[in-house]
Short mmCIF file of C-alpha atoms in Angstrom, two decimals:
data_model
loop_
_atom_site.label_atom_id
_atom_site.label_comp_id
_atom_site.label_asym_id
_atom_site.label_seq_id
_atom_site.Cartn_x
_atom_site.Cartn_y
_atom_site.Cartn_z
CA UNK H 748 -28.49 12.97 -10.42
CA UNK H 749 -29.58 16.39 -9.00
CA UNK H 750 -29.95 15.06 -5.62
CA UNK H 751 -27.83 17.29 -2.85
CA UNK H 752 -25.85 16.00 -0.15
CA UNK H 753 -25.81 17.48 3.40
CA UNK H 754 -22.66 18.11 5.09
CA UNK H 755 -21.75 20.49 8.05
CA UNK H 756 -20.99 23.24 5.76
CA UNK H 757 -22.75 23.33 2.61
CA UNK H 758 -25.14 21.58 0.18
CA UNK H 759 -23.28 20.01 -2.52
CA UNK H 760 -24.42 18.30 -6.20
CA UNK H 761 -23.96 14.04 -5.50
CA UNK H 762 -21.85 12.34 -7.99
CA UNK H 763 -21.51 9.31 -8.93
CA UNK H 764 -19.72 7.03 -6.36
CA UNK H 765 -17.35 5.90 -8.99
CA UNK H 766 -16.00 9.21 -9.85
CA UNK H 767 -15.15 10.00 -6.36
CA UNK H 768 -13.16 6.63 -6.08
CA UNK H 769 -11.46 7.17 -8.96
CA UNK H 770 -10.10 10.42 -7.88
CA UNK H 771 -9.26 9.46 -4.28
CA UNK H 772 -7.92 6.31 -5.36
CA UNK H 773 -5.39 7.80 -8.41
CA UNK H 774 -4.67 10.99 -5.35
CA UNK H 775 -3.81 8.24 -2.77
CA UNK H 776 -1.53 5.99 -5.63
CA UNK H 777 0.81 9.50 -6.22
CA UNK H 778 0.86 10.92 -3.51
CA UNK H 779 2.20 7.26 -1.85
CA UNK H 780 4.51 5.97 -4.17
CA UNK H 781 6.40 9.69 -4.60
CA UNK H 782 9.17 10.23 -2.62
CA UNK H 783 7.11 12.29 -0.13
CA UNK H 784 4.87 9.83 0.25
CA UNK H 785 6.84 8.57 3.35
CA UNK H 786 5.56 10.98 5.44
CA UNK H 787 1.85 9.40 5.44
CA UNK H 788 3.85 5.92 5.94
CA UNK H 789 3.51 3.97 9.26
CA UNK H 790 5.89 1.05 8.88
CA UNK H 791 9.79 0.70 7.13
CA UNK H 792 10.11 -2.84 5.44
CA UNK H 793 13.23 -4.06 5.36
CA UNK H 794 14.72 -5.96 2.60
CA UNK H 795 17.31 -8.49 2.21
CA UNK H 796 19.91 -5.70 1.60
CA UNK H 797 18.92 -4.00 4.50
CA UNK H 798 17.22 -0.67 2.89
CA UNK H 799 13.78 -0.09 3.62
CA UNK H 800 10.73 1.18 2.38
CA UNK H 801 8.18 3.06 4.09
CA UNK H 802 5.27 1.63 3.94
CA UNK H 803 0.96 2.03 4.66
CA UNK H 804 0.14 -0.90 7.35
CA UNK H 805 -3.86 -0.45 6.55
CA UNK H 806 -3.57 -0.43 2.78
CA UNK H 807 -0.86 -4.02 2.56
CA UNK H 808 -3.25 -5.52 5.24
CA UNK H 809 -6.25 -4.77 2.81
CA UNK H 810 -4.79 -6.14 -0.29
CA UNK H 811 -3.08 -9.35 1.24
CA UNK H 812 -3.61 -11.47 4.15
CA UNK H 813 0.08 -11.99 5.00
CA UNK H 814 0.32 -8.33 5.49
CA UNK H 815 -2.90 -8.67 7.44
CA UNK H 816 -1.11 -11.30 9.77
CA UNK H 817 2.00 -9.64 10.08
CA UNK H 818 1.30 -6.12 10.54
CA UNK H 819 -2.74 -6.70 12.86
CA UNK H 820 -2.23 -10.01 14.06
CA UNK H 821 -0.25 -11.45 17.55
CA UNK H 822 3.23 -10.47 15.91
CA UNK H 823 5.58 -8.89 16.91
CA UNK H 824 6.09 -6.84 13.78
CA UNK H 825 2.41 -5.39 14.34
CA UNK H 826 4.10 -3.64 17.21
CA UNK H 827 7.35 -2.73 15.22
CA UNK H 828 8.46 0.31 13.02
CA UNK H 829 10.49 -1.83 10.89
CA UNK H 830 9.73 -5.10 9.94
CA UNK H 831 12.28 -7.40 8.23
CA UNK H 832 11.41 -9.22 4.75
CA UNK H 833 14.58 -10.99 4.49
CA UNK H 834 13.52 -13.05 1.93
CA UNK H 835 13.29 -10.25 -0.71
CA UNK H 836 15.30 -8.37 -2.51
CA UNK H 837 14.67 -4.44 -2.60
CA UNK H 838 13.58 -4.66 -6.07
CA UNK H 839 10.70 -7.25 -5.41
CA UNK H 840 9.73 -5.56 -1.60
CA UNK H 841 9.47 -1.85 -3.70
CA UNK H 842 6.84 -4.31 -6.33
CA UNK H 843 4.79 -5.91 -3.59
CA UNK H 844 4.41 -2.18 -1.93
CA UNK H 845 3.46 -0.69 -5.78
CA UNK H 846 0.92 -3.73 -6.76
CA UNK H 847 -1.23 -2.80 -3.46
CA UNK H 848 -1.12 0.63 -3.82
CA UNK H 849 -2.04 0.10 -7.83
CA UNK H 850 -2.80 -3.38 -8.21
CA UNK H 851 -0.36 -3.21 -11.38
CA UNK H 852 2.11 -5.95 -11.84
CA UNK H 853 4.63 -3.90 -13.83
CA UNK H 854 7.38 -3.07 -10.93
CA UNK H 855 7.06 -7.41 -10.18
CA UNK H 856 7.84 -8.02 -13.75
CA UNK H 857 10.67 -6.08 -13.60
CA UNK H 858 11.63 -7.54 -10.72
CA UNK H 859 13.49 -10.86 -10.34
CA UNK H 860 10.04 -13.17 -9.05
CA UNK H 861 10.47 -15.07 -6.00
CA UNK H 862 8.06 -18.10 -4.71
CA UNK H 863 7.13 -15.70 -1.50
CA UNK H 864 5.60 -13.16 -4.13
CA UNK H 865 3.87 -15.57 -6.39
CA UNK H 866 2.00 -16.62 -2.84
CA UNK H 867 1.30 -13.18 -2.23
CA UNK H 868 -0.52 -12.06 -4.99
CA UNK H 869 -2.30 -15.46 -6.00
#
C-alpha cells in the first residue's frame, strides 16, 4: 500500500502491520532475554534456590492468567519487587519467563518438568 501515515514529525509510507509486529516482537525478545534486558525488569522472580530472574510484569500477565492474578490482583505479590516462586527450580523459572517472552518451549523442555509449569502453559 502507498497510503501515508501522518505523524507529528513526518508523513511516512504505511507498512503492513505484520512487518511492524514482527520487528517489534523480535527486538523485544532479543532485548529482554539478554543480560542487559534486566534494565527493563520491574519484578524479580525468586526460585527454590533463592536465585532471581528479572522479568516484566505486563508481559508475564498478558501471557498467563496465573501471573495476571498474582502480579496485578489483590495479592501481596502485586506490590512486591521480588516474588517468591519457591516450588520452581531456577531452570524452570527461566524457561517459563522465556516462554512468556517468545512462545518457545525450548528452555522448558531442557528443564525438569513440574506440575506447576504444565498447568501454566496448558
